[in-house]
Each structure stands twice: as C-alpha cells, then as structure tokens.
Amino acid sequence: MNGAAPAIRLTAIDKYFGAVHANRSASLVVQEREIHALVGENGAGKSTLMKILSGMTPADGGTVEVGGREVTGWTTAEAIAAGVGMVHQHFMLVPTLTVAENVVLGREPVSAGTFDRARAERDVERLCEQSGLAVPAGRLVADLSVGEAQRVEILKLLYRGARVLLLDEPTAVLSPPEVAELWKVLRRLRDGGATIVLITHKLDEVMAVSEHVTVMRMGETVANMATSDTSPEKIAKAMVGRDVDLAVRQGGGAAKLAGTPGAVALDVRHLVVRGARIEKAVDDVSFSIAPGEILGIAGVEGNGQTELLEAIAGIRGVTSGTITLGGADITHRGVHNRGEAGLSHIPEDRHRRGLILDYTLAENLILGQQHHYTNNGILDRHAIIDHARRRIVEYDIRPTDPSLPARALSGGNQQKIVIARELSRAFTVLLAAQPTRGVDVGAIEFIHAELRKAREEGKAVLLVSAELKEVLTLSDRIAVMYGGRFVAMFPRSDASEEVIGPFMTGAARGQVA
Amino acid sequence: MTVLLFLAQTLRIAIPYLFAAAGGAIAERAGVVSLTLEGFMLGGAFGAVLGAHYTGSAWLGIAAGVAVGVLLGSIHAGASIRFKADQVVVGVAINLFAVGITRFFLQLAFQSSSNSPRVVGFGASAGGSSAAFLANPLVWLGLAVMPAMAFVINKTRFGLRVRAVGEHPQAAASVGVPVNRVRYAAVIASGALAALGGVYLALDQHQFTDSMTAGRGFIALAAVIFGRWDPLRAGVACLLFAAAETLQIQLQAAQIIPSQFVAMIPYVLTIVAVAGVVGRSTPPAALGKTSE
C-alpha cells in the first residue's frame, strides 16, 4: 500500500446458491484508474463476485470495500449512488423506448409534472460528446445495432455518475471493429479517471486492454498478475488448472482432406426465409457443402444466421428456394423426416431448443430419437439408460447419474448432452449453431475435437458461430453473412479477421452467387 | 335527425367501453393481462347502485362504484403481482367472483335475483330522449378519458415507467424503478376506470340488473388490442364497436334481416377486428409475466 486505498477490495467473499458454493473465499483488488480483467471458466464465480460488488446479491461472508470504505451488503441503489455500476451480459434496455428514455429511466428529468423529453435528449447528447460514445438520442433502442445498444448501457452508467464500471463479457456480441471501438472508449474513460473491471474468457482481450488480471477457478481466486508479466498460456493454465492447447489447428494437412470433389451432401438454392420482424431474414442464399467439409458462417448475430439454420433444420418455414439433402429435396419435409434422412442439428439455444431442462439426462439424450427406444410403442427404460450410460462415458458428461434432470448440470455439460445426442445418431449433415456458446475452455476444446472428428468421418458440417475465431479455426470455407445475404465466401487460406471484419459490418459488400 | 340520433346512441353506448378500455390500456401497458375488465365493470355497477340507494346521491354512488373497482383491482394486483398467479386464471376467477358476489348482495340488499329497485342517477331512465344523457357528467368524463390516458402514458414520468415495466421489467428494476409498485398503481387505476364504465351503465339505467355488463368488458379489451395498446387508437376502436352496436339496434328495429344475425354484428366485428384487421400487432413484451 502506498497511501491511496484501492478502488475495489473484496476480501474472503463466500457465496452459496443452494448447495452450490459459487464463491469460496474469493478476493479481488482493483486499483484506481485501471482496466482490470477478471477471467475464469464458466461457473468460476466471476459474475457472482461482480453481482456482490454491484449490490445485486448479498455475500454470505467476507467484506466489500470501495474506495477504502466498507460497503458490505449494500443495495444496487447504494452502489449506483456511490458510482459503481454494471453492464450486464444481457442488455437491460427497453426496446420500445428511445435511447434517451432508456438512459434517464429511473432518474427522469421532470418539468411541470411531466417527463421532460427534450431535456433528457439534450443531457444524453452532451454525455455522448463527453464520452465519445456516439448514439442517436432520439432513436428507438429496437432499431439500434448491438454495438450501439451496448454504448447505451455504458451511457446509462455514466448518466448516473458511475466511476467504477463492471462489464460482463462485453465483446460476446460485437464484431471486430466494434470491439476495437469499445477498447478506445474504455481507455478514454480510464484516462478520464474511471476504474474498469472487465469480465471475459477471451485471453486476447485480456492481453489487449488490461493492466492487471485476476483469474478465478471454481469459486476461488487463483492468480493475480500484471498483464505485462504474463502470457495467454499462463492465464489459460491458471483458469483450467492444467495445460491447454491454444494453438489454432487448421490448414496444411487438414485442408487436403476437405471435401470429396464433386459430391454434395447439402445443397441450398436461392433460399428466402421470413424472420420475426422482417420479410427476408434470409435473402436469396445459395451454397453447398461436400462430405468431409466444414462450411463456417461468420457474421454479427442477427444477420439471418438463426433463420437460415432453422429453415434447414425444418423449424422455420421457407418462403422460396430449395434445400436438398443427399440428393433428396427436403424443403417441405418435417423435422422428424429430415432427421431420418440424415440431418443432425445442434441448436443455438440449448435451453429453448436443445434440451428439456426438467427431463433427465437419459431422456434428453434420446430426444427426437425416442422411437428407436421403444418396445411396441412403450419406452424401453433399459435401452434408454444403457444408451445414456455409454454416452456419458464417451462424452465425459458430469455428473454421471443418468437420472439427474438436465437443469442440474453446468452449461458446458448441458451442451455436451446436446452434442452427444446429435453426434451419436446416424447422420450425414450436421448443423452446428453456436456449438460452444457459454461453455468453458475445457469443453470448447472437446467440442472442437468432436466437430473435427465428424468432418474426418466424411460428414458435412455447417457451422455458425458468433466467435469469429471459432469459425476461422474449424472451417474449410468461410461465408460471411450480412443483412440476410452471403456477402463473401473465402477458402480458409484466404480468410483472416482483417479480411472478414469489414464484410461483417457491411463496410465491404459483395454478393456470392 | 336520424344521423344525430345515430351519433347520440353511439356515444351513449361507447362511454362504458371508453372507461373500461382506458383501464385495460394502462394495466396491459404495465404488463398485466386485463381479462378482469368485465368483473371490474360489474362490481362498479353494483357498487354505484348500492351507494346511490343508501345515500340517495348519484355522486356518492359514483364514489362507491369506484371504491369497489379499487378493491377488485387490488385483489387482481395482489394475486397477479404479489403472489405471481397466472393472470388469465386470476382474470377468469375475478369475473366469476364479480358475478357471484353481486348476485349474492342483490339478494341480500334488495331481496331480488334479477334487479335492484330504481335509484337516483343521471338523465332520463333507459330509452329516454337522445339529448338527456348529455346531462350526465360521466359522459363528459368518458369522452376525456382516452386523451387523458394518452397523455399519462406518453408524456408523464409515471407513463414512461409503465411502458418500461411492461416491456422489460428487469431493465426497469436494474435502474431502480420499483416495478411492482408501478404495476400495482396501473392495475388499481384500471380497476377504478373500468368500474366507472359500470357505474355509468347503472346510473344511466337507474338500476342494477344481474350480469348487466353482458360482455362489455371483453369488448373493451378487444378495443385495446385493436388499438394496438395505444389509448387514442383504442378510443377510436371503442367508438367503432359502439357504432356497430347502434347499427344492430336500428336494423333490428327495421326488421329487414333476421334479428339473430343482426344481433351478431358487434361480436363478429370484434372477432374480425381482433383477428384479421390487427394482423400482427405486438403486445407489451412482458405482458402476463411476473417479475422478481
């Protein structure tokens, strides 16, 4: 200590959620005016620790100090009043209100008994200028891009005078240029006197912007390092507790294997699909995938990837165009029929589409294939449990009790259930949507290996991921989707973040036939 | 003259719709399903007659009717918000409760299973001259209620918060808006407003008759949906439905078409309006969902 108290000091924090020990004597010290990265696998307790700091949930033990003052057990309102605010992973914005209305909500300027909209907009515009966060104050939040929405979240905190900003995985939904823009803003805020804690599990981000990094594992704080003294490998090792292969394996030998020439496993022609809000969420998309090939779709979320995969999977109707699987036209077939024809699907939202959370592990492992596990129309318990036992071992699902409800498992293990189910059935084409979303480093490694294995076995894989790195790592060819269209298509050897980035934001345009 | 008569009749029928739909608009914008409008109206009608009967004052009748609306609104709010009950189920329950409890007290207070004795009210009794009903202060209040509601929802701080909690309660809560308190206020206001619709019916007819609201609360809710949860548009929908009803009455009198078909007009129009014309309207995102 050299006199000045740290901006944040969390000491010996304990937190239980039922039987789960989310924080085990965790600690965190953040100095004034620094960008501090808080990293760890999913379920390591990072978000819980930040929720305790921001007053959203009380700790079961330990002390919270902010600026040298003990504030243990404070409320969100007290935290905001003291200048500590959090940008949540899921935006806390009201889509039907304007930017200005969202920013001032809860602390609205009032004149003559009515809400003073003009003043709210003026205040927000001034704030935009001061912080360098450009957002049109009068625009509806529903009409903003994800990057703009995130700026609104930060503006909300600044409007309340926040000087300590906690950001929970802020880059998960951003394109590379938007990420670069965010770093600029955070540095400017820090130079202006703000203290920033950045929750992330992306190690390149840690290296790019932070001064210090704190690593958590299984609820405990396991390392605290100056970023300049460490490396991604060291951080990954601290996160997982063992050495992790971070190398991007692709190109070279693998590329030669890619695709059987001439053969087509999945063929999509001039596909048009209606979205929830727009007429053509997918707008005249054509492509085909060969057996043994992974086609990756890069793009900022919300540019039609979801609708495209749902249309191919049979969950969403097709306006026009055709989908051909192994030579058979499946455009108008049902989901079950497509499955029997050789289509497998890892849906992007495992809670909504991938699992029935209250069903057991064993039941979830046969969803959609239950007719293969029946005797005269009655479910064959033994066959189901036997199948589950084998998958649990094969895919390293934990805990290993097949009668546990899926809800009881961690996100990574839930995803493994979906992966196990979809990869253990007979299939020729795999749709993999966000296959590693919200899972930890160890599980990512495993899932990537499984996808590569499927490819080597001659399956065709259509991969959609918000993680550009993931697309670049796994794919043989990469399509970029923007505004419902394929605006570019690259062989892996020609693709890089720099080349793809401009297409993702619409800055560069093209049309793939 | 016929045109004037038609307009007067339409207006007279529209007033209860306007009150109830104003109540429906504010509750639904705050994210609470308003199937209860029917029960609020019936309770308000009975309260008004009871109040007018015992005090001899139509004004105190209004007060009593509104008090019943506030009471029913509080029950709805408590069950839906505090106890997180399914709002559709609560709505149906309150509607049935209103039918039963008014019938019970009708028997208890007036020893009748069908109607109350004649009480003081406003204007001439049912079927009176077209201009007489303009003496009823509730008519003027009813005409003002939708513009006033539009102002509250779109221009005031309370309205901004109502819109926020109906769309994204977690976001509102995260910036310190007391979500449940805003919803309580909106639902209780909806009880009072819908009750005024019932009060108007009862005092216009100078009596309470069993189940006298006859589905008007549901038509008001349809008007809210037809108006896409916007008070002014919902007001226009109320006038439209009332015009259809007036048409029905006049056609029935003319006996050109079999009366059963004519009687269907307002209901068919309601179904067509809600199902067809509205098409893909978007309700408040958090409608029917409780919040922690």
PDB file of C-alpha atoms in Angstrom, chain A residues 80 91-94 96-97 101 105-106 108 110 114-115 117 156 160 274 276, chain B residues 151 154-157 160-161 163-164 167-168 170-172 174-177 280:
ATOM      1  CA  ILE A  80     -25.114   3.309  -8.147  1.00  0.00           C
ATOM      2  CA  PHE A  91     -28.676  -5.896 -22.163  1.00  0.00           C
ATOM      3  CA  MET A  92     -31.038  -4.266 -19.725  1.00  0.00           C
ATOM      4  CA  LEU A  93     -32.705  -1.996 -22.243  1.00  0.00           C
ATOM      5  CA  VAL A  94     -36.350  -1.428 -23.085  1.00  0.00           C
ATOM      6  CA  THR A  96     -39.717   0.188 -27.322  1.00  0.00           C
ATOM      7  CA  LEU A  97     -38.263   3.271 -25.627  1.00  0.00           C
ATOM      8  CA  GLU A 101     -35.648   7.439 -22.350  1.00  0.00           C
ATOM      9  CA  LEU A 105     -35.202   5.858 -16.797  1.00  0.00           C
ATOM     10  CA  GLY A 106     -35.401   5.842 -13.019  1.00  0.00           C
ATOM     11  CA  GLU A 108     -36.045  11.196 -15.280  1.00  0.00           C
ATOM     12  CA  VAL A 110     -39.358  16.356 -14.820  1.00  0.00           C
ATOM     13  CA  THR A 114     -44.457  15.855 -16.891  1.00  0.00           C
ATOM     14  CA  PHE A 115     -41.468  13.993 -18.244  1.00  0.00           C
ATOM     15  CA  ARG A 117     -38.111  14.604 -23.056  1.00  0.00           C
ATOM     16  CA  LYS A 156     -26.757   4.712 -18.539  1.00  0.00           C
ATOM     17  CA  ARG A 160     -25.721   8.078 -13.021  1.00  0.00           C
ATOM     18  CA  ARG A 274     -39.096 -14.822 -43.342  1.00  0.00           C
ATOM     19  CA  ALA A 276     -39.859 -12.448 -36.884  1.00  0.00           C
TER      20      ALA A 276
ATOM     21  CA  PHE B 151     -51.145  11.985 -22.051  1.00  0.00           C
ATOM     22  CA  ASN B 154     -46.818   9.117 -23.331  1.00  0.00           C
ATOM     23  CA  LYS B 155     -45.926  12.329 -21.549  1.00  0.00           C
ATOM     24  CA  THR B 156     -45.519  11.695 -17.847  1.00  0.00           C
ATOM     25  CA  ARG B 157     -42.800  10.104 -15.788  1.00  0.00           C
ATOM     26  CA  LEU B 160     -42.633   6.206 -19.079  1.00  0.00           C
ATOM     27  CA  ARG B 161     -42.176   3.829 -16.173  1.00  0.00           C
ATOM     28  CA  ARG B 163     -44.112   1.428 -20.568  1.00  0.00           C
ATOM     29  CA  ALA B 164     -40.749   0.293 -19.265  1.00  0.00           C
ATOM     30  CA  GLU B 167     -41.728  -4.238 -21.884  1.00  0.00           C
ATOM     31  CA  HIS B 168     -38.674  -5.163 -19.858  1.00  0.00           C
ATOM     32  CA  GLN B 170     -35.682  -6.440 -15.357  1.00  0.00           C
ATOM     33  CA  ALA B 171     -34.250  -3.439 -17.174  1.00  0.00           C
ATOM     34  CA  ALA B 172     -36.548  -1.111 -15.275  1.00  0.00           C
ATOM     35  CA  SER B 174     -31.927  -2.524 -12.735  1.00  0.00           C
ATOM     36  CA  VAL B 175     -32.145   1.261 -12.807  1.00  0.00           C
ATOM     37  CA  GLY B 176     -34.167   1.472  -9.632  1.00  0.00           C
ATOM     38  CA  VAL B 177     -37.719   1.680 -10.985  1.00  0.00           C
ATOM     39  CA  ARG B 280     -49.521  -8.960 -36.402  1.00  0.00           C
TER      40      ARG B 280
END
